[in-house]
Short mmCIF file of C-alpha atoms in Angstrom, two decimals:
data_model
loop_
_atom_site.label_atom_id
_atom_site.label_comp_id
_atom_site.label_asym_id
_atom_site.label_seq_id
_atom_site.Cartn_x
_atom_site.Cartn_y
_atom_site.Cartn_z
CA ALA A 1 -11.76 56.92 -114.15
CA GLN A 2 -11.12 54.20 -111.75
CA SER A 3 -12.83 50.95 -112.76
CA VAL A 4 -12.98 47.42 -111.44
CA SER A 5 -13.47 44.44 -113.76
CA GLN A 6 -14.67 41.05 -112.81
CA HIS A 7 -14.18 38.68 -115.77
CA ASN A 8 -16.54 36.00 -114.84
CA HIS A 9 -20.20 36.80 -114.69
CA HIS A 10 -21.49 33.40 -113.55
CA VAL A 11 -19.38 30.40 -112.44
CA ILE A 12 -20.82 27.07 -111.85
CA LEU A 13 -18.84 24.45 -109.95
CA SER A 14 -19.26 21.12 -108.31
CA GLU A 15 -18.54 20.73 -104.65
CA ALA A 16 -14.83 20.18 -103.89
CA ALA A 17 -13.74 21.94 -107.06
CA SER A 18 -11.23 24.66 -106.91
CA LEU A 19 -12.23 28.29 -107.31
CA GLU A 20 -10.58 31.30 -108.87
CA LEU A 21 -12.47 34.44 -109.52
CA GLY A 22 -10.69 37.28 -111.49
CA CYS A 23 -10.56 40.95 -110.56
CA ASN A 24 -8.66 43.69 -112.28
CA TYR A 25 -8.57 47.34 -111.55
CA SER A 26 -7.55 50.26 -113.65
CA TYR A 27 -6.23 52.82 -111.15
CA GLY A 28 -2.45 53.25 -111.33
CA GLY A 29 -1.79 54.60 -107.78
CA THR A 30 -1.70 52.85 -104.46
CA VAL A 31 -4.96 51.04 -103.77
CA ASN A 32 -6.73 49.09 -101.17
CA LEU A 33 -8.47 45.99 -102.38
CA PHE A 34 -11.50 44.00 -101.02
CA TRP A 35 -13.58 41.06 -101.69
CA TYR A 36 -17.13 40.99 -100.38
CA VAL A 37 -19.69 38.21 -100.50
CA GLN A 38 -23.46 38.46 -100.72
CA TYR A 39 -25.40 35.39 -99.85
CA PRO A 40 -28.90 35.12 -101.42
CA GLY A 41 -31.16 37.79 -99.97
CA GLN A 42 -28.51 39.01 -97.56
CA HIS A 43 -26.15 41.99 -97.22
CA LEU A 44 -22.55 42.30 -98.27
CA GLN A 45 -20.04 40.78 -95.87
CA LEU A 46 -16.30 41.31 -95.99
CA LEU A 47 -14.41 38.18 -96.99
CA LEU A 48 -10.87 39.61 -96.97
CA LYS A 49 -8.94 42.89 -97.72
CA TYR A 50 -5.46 43.98 -98.74
CA PHE A 51 -3.93 47.20 -97.67
CA SER A 52 -0.18 46.49 -97.58
CA GLY A 53 2.42 43.84 -96.76
CA ASP A 54 2.06 40.23 -97.79
CA PRO A 55 0.33 40.06 -101.17
CA LEU A 56 -1.29 36.85 -100.30
CA VAL A 57 -4.18 37.59 -98.07
CA LYS A 58 -6.25 34.96 -96.18
CA GLY A 59 -9.83 35.64 -95.28
CA ILE A 60 -12.70 33.94 -93.67
CA LYS A 61 -14.26 30.59 -94.69
CA GLY A 62 -11.07 29.37 -96.39
CA PHE A 63 -10.83 32.06 -98.97
CA GLU A 64 -7.66 33.83 -100.08
CA ALA A 65 -6.56 36.41 -102.58
CA GLU A 66 -3.36 37.39 -104.14
CA PHE A 67 -2.47 40.97 -105.07
CA ILE A 68 -0.28 41.09 -108.24
CA LYS A 69 0.63 44.75 -108.58
CA SER A 70 2.15 44.32 -112.07
CA LYS A 71 -1.05 42.85 -113.32
CA PHE A 72 -3.37 45.11 -111.46
CA SER A 73 -5.15 42.08 -110.23
CA PHE A 74 -6.61 40.66 -107.00
CA ASN A 75 -7.93 37.27 -107.79
CA LEU A 76 -9.94 35.31 -105.20
CA ARG A 77 -9.30 31.63 -104.61
CA LYS A 78 -10.63 28.75 -102.60
CA PRO A 79 -9.13 25.21 -102.99
CA SER A 80 -12.36 23.36 -102.37
CA VAL A 81 -15.76 25.01 -102.64
CA GLN A 82 -18.90 23.95 -100.73
CA TRP A 83 -22.54 24.23 -101.61
CA SER A 84 -22.78 26.91 -98.95
CA ASP A 85 -20.44 29.13 -100.94
CA THR A 86 -23.23 29.71 -103.48
CA ALA A 87 -23.39 33.50 -103.54
CA GLU A 88 -22.46 36.72 -105.29
CA TYR A 89 -18.91 37.85 -105.05
CA PHE A 90 -17.83 41.41 -105.39
CA CYS A 91 -14.33 42.90 -105.80
CA ALA A 92 -13.90 46.44 -104.61
CA VAL A 93 -11.12 49.04 -104.64
CA THR A 94 -10.42 52.30 -102.92
CA ARG A 95 -7.47 54.58 -103.57
CA TYR A 96 -4.94 54.99 -100.82
CA ASN A 97 -6.48 56.95 -97.88
CA ASN A 98 -9.60 57.57 -99.80
CA ASN A 99 -13.08 56.22 -98.99
CA ASP A 100 -14.55 56.19 -102.41
CA MET A 101 -15.09 52.49 -102.91
CA ARG A 102 -15.75 51.21 -106.44
CA PHE A 103 -17.16 47.80 -107.04
CA GLY A 104 -16.91 45.36 -109.85
CA ALA A 105 -20.09 43.99 -111.46
CA GLY A 106 -20.02 40.88 -109.32
CA THR A 107 -19.53 37.14 -110.07
CA ARG A 108 -22.41 34.77 -109.28
CA LEU A 109 -21.05 31.51 -107.99
CA THR A 110 -23.31 28.43 -108.06
CA VAL A 111 -21.99 25.38 -106.32
CA LYS A 112 -23.81 22.14 -107.16
CA PRO A 113 -24.01 19.50 -104.39
CA ASP B 1 -26.42 44.54 -81.27
CA THR B 2 -26.71 44.85 -85.07
CA ALA B 3 -23.78 46.99 -86.41
CA VAL B 4 -25.54 48.71 -89.25
CA SER B 5 -29.25 48.68 -89.29
CA GLN B 6 -31.78 49.86 -91.86
CA THR B 7 -35.48 50.34 -91.84
CA PRO B 8 -37.66 49.31 -93.46
CA LYS B 9 -36.47 46.07 -94.86
CA TYR B 10 -39.05 46.12 -97.58
CA LEU B 11 -40.90 49.10 -99.16
CA VAL B 12 -43.57 48.77 -101.69
CA THR B 13 -45.08 52.04 -102.94
CA GLN B 14 -46.71 53.80 -105.84
CA MET B 15 -45.09 56.03 -108.38
CA GLY B 16 -45.02 59.66 -107.38
CA ASN B 17 -44.90 59.00 -103.59
CA ASP B 18 -42.28 60.28 -101.25
CA LYS B 19 -40.52 57.74 -99.03
CA SER B 20 -37.59 57.68 -96.55
CA ILE B 21 -35.22 54.89 -95.54
CA LYS B 22 -33.35 55.16 -92.23
CA CYS B 23 -29.89 53.93 -91.40
CA GLU B 24 -28.08 53.71 -88.08
CA GLN B 25 -24.74 52.36 -87.12
CA ASN B 26 -23.49 51.60 -83.69
CA LEU B 27 -19.89 51.07 -84.59
CA GLY B 28 -18.72 54.58 -83.71
CA HIS B 29 -17.71 55.22 -87.27
CA ASP B 30 -17.34 58.64 -88.71
CA THR B 31 -18.36 57.98 -92.27
CA MET B 32 -21.58 56.58 -93.74
CA TYR B 33 -22.71 55.74 -97.31
CA TRP B 34 -25.67 54.93 -99.38
CA TYR B 35 -25.45 52.47 -102.37
CA LYS B 36 -27.92 51.43 -104.93
CA GLN B 37 -27.89 47.76 -106.20
CA ASP B 38 -29.87 47.33 -109.28
CA SER B 39 -31.61 44.15 -110.61
CA LYS B 40 -28.37 42.99 -112.20
CA LYS B 41 -26.72 43.15 -108.80
CA PHE B 42 -24.48 46.07 -109.81
CA LEU B 43 -23.49 48.32 -106.81
CA LYS B 44 -23.13 51.93 -107.24
CA ILE B 45 -22.35 54.52 -104.54
CA MET B 46 -24.74 57.37 -104.17
CA PHE B 47 -23.59 59.37 -101.25
CA SER B 48 -21.07 59.51 -98.50
CA TYR B 49 -21.16 61.55 -95.29
CA ASN B 50 -18.27 62.14 -92.98
CA ASN B 51 -19.28 63.41 -89.55
CA LYS B 52 -22.55 64.80 -90.91
CA GLU B 53 -20.78 66.51 -93.89
CA LEU B 54 -21.46 65.44 -97.47
CA ILE B 55 -18.14 64.22 -99.16
CA ILE B 56 -19.33 62.11 -101.99
CA ASN B 57 -22.19 62.97 -104.23
CA GLU B 58 -22.45 60.90 -107.31
CA THR B 59 -24.69 61.72 -110.27
CA VAL B 60 -27.92 61.05 -108.62
CA PRO B 61 -31.26 62.68 -109.41
CA ASN B 62 -31.96 65.49 -106.96
CA ARG B 63 -35.10 63.69 -105.97
CA PHE B 64 -32.78 61.76 -103.68
CA SER B 65 -31.77 63.72 -100.60
CA PRO B 66 -29.61 62.26 -97.80
CA LYS B 67 -29.87 63.67 -94.24
CA SER B 68 -27.44 63.09 -91.51
CA PRO B 69 -28.78 64.25 -88.15
CA ASP B 70 -25.61 62.97 -86.44
CA LYS B 71 -22.73 60.84 -87.36
CA ALA B 72 -24.47 57.60 -86.38
CA HIS B 73 -27.41 58.13 -88.72
CA LEU B 74 -27.74 58.70 -92.45
CA ASN B 75 -31.26 58.70 -93.84
CA LEU B 76 -32.26 58.75 -97.47
CA HIS B 77 -35.30 60.56 -98.64
CA ILE B 78 -36.74 60.02 -102.10
CA ASN B 79 -39.27 62.36 -103.61
CA SER B 80 -41.63 61.64 -106.47
CA LEU B 81 -40.69 57.91 -106.79
CA GLU B 82 -40.24 56.53 -110.28
CA LEU B 83 -40.33 52.84 -111.60
CA GLY B 84 -36.48 53.01 -112.12
CA ASP B 85 -35.99 53.63 -108.48
CA SER B 86 -36.88 50.06 -107.77
CA ALA B 87 -33.70 48.48 -106.39
CA VAL B 88 -32.00 47.38 -103.11
CA TYR B 89 -30.47 50.25 -101.21
CA PHE B 90 -27.59 49.53 -98.93
CA CYS B 91 -26.29 51.71 -96.17
CA ALA B 92 -22.71 51.25 -95.04
CA SER B 93 -20.29 52.77 -92.60
CA SER B 94 -16.53 52.94 -92.11
CA PRO B 95 -14.05 54.44 -89.76
CA TRP B 96 -12.68 56.62 -92.45
CA GLY B 97 -12.14 60.22 -91.46
CA THR B 98 -10.61 59.70 -88.08
CA SER B 99 -7.23 61.13 -87.32
CA ASP B 100 -5.58 58.06 -88.70
CA SER B 101 -7.65 57.11 -91.77
CA VAL B 102 -5.12 54.96 -93.55
CA GLY B 103 -6.34 51.35 -93.47
CA GLN B 104 -9.76 52.44 -92.29
CA GLU B 105 -11.46 52.19 -95.56
CA THR B 106 -13.23 48.86 -94.90
CA GLN B 107 -16.91 49.44 -95.23
CA TYR B 108 -19.57 47.55 -93.17
CA PHE B 109 -22.92 47.09 -94.84
CA GLY B 110 -26.46 47.11 -93.55
CA PRO B 111 -29.03 44.40 -94.55
CA GLY B 112 -30.44 46.48 -97.38
CA THR B 113 -33.91 47.94 -98.04
CA ARG B 114 -35.61 46.36 -100.99
CA LEU B 115 -37.75 49.16 -102.70
CA LEU B 116 -40.38 48.34 -105.25
CA VAL B 117 -42.12 51.12 -107.06
CA LEU B 118 -45.41 50.13 -108.74
#
């Protein structure tokens, strides 16, 4: 069965620190990859997505992610986090041309001012 | 001009009651979804409808019944509510299912309905 793993359950950083959140998936075929963010008490918002092409994807708010096919990974990065980045981050995967989206368990990011 | 809207935002009810949550999208999408987010923030798909037709139906108790009167609406009716049904329920929509579905899998989420069963 297709699964999505997020290695870090809770990450605590100080402002201006660099961020990398891990995401691995188990499906062997062509996939579409997403990162969503959920600010406290709010709904999920799309940060970025990868369908094809350049494996380094840039999203909103200075986030980027790199798709490494050989490692089945799609890690999220930000060079310098801000207090306002405190949120829950979800990695998600769909198979090619399939709408069944599977989410990782989420990583809670706390940024200390 | 909210893209995906849900009502109510909060729902507090007693065990055994029947309740409904409504979802509407004005994005012109063909596919809509219901997700359940538990207290540990884990998100799990429950149902997906494409143009009023059920296409994903995960292992969900049959007390949960989705209804799609048209492709812009997907409501969730829950019978005989149980304590374990307490969660946040998110509706989502995507353009998937159109003539060119590739690359249309991005899902757009509603604000969620926080259900508390007492």
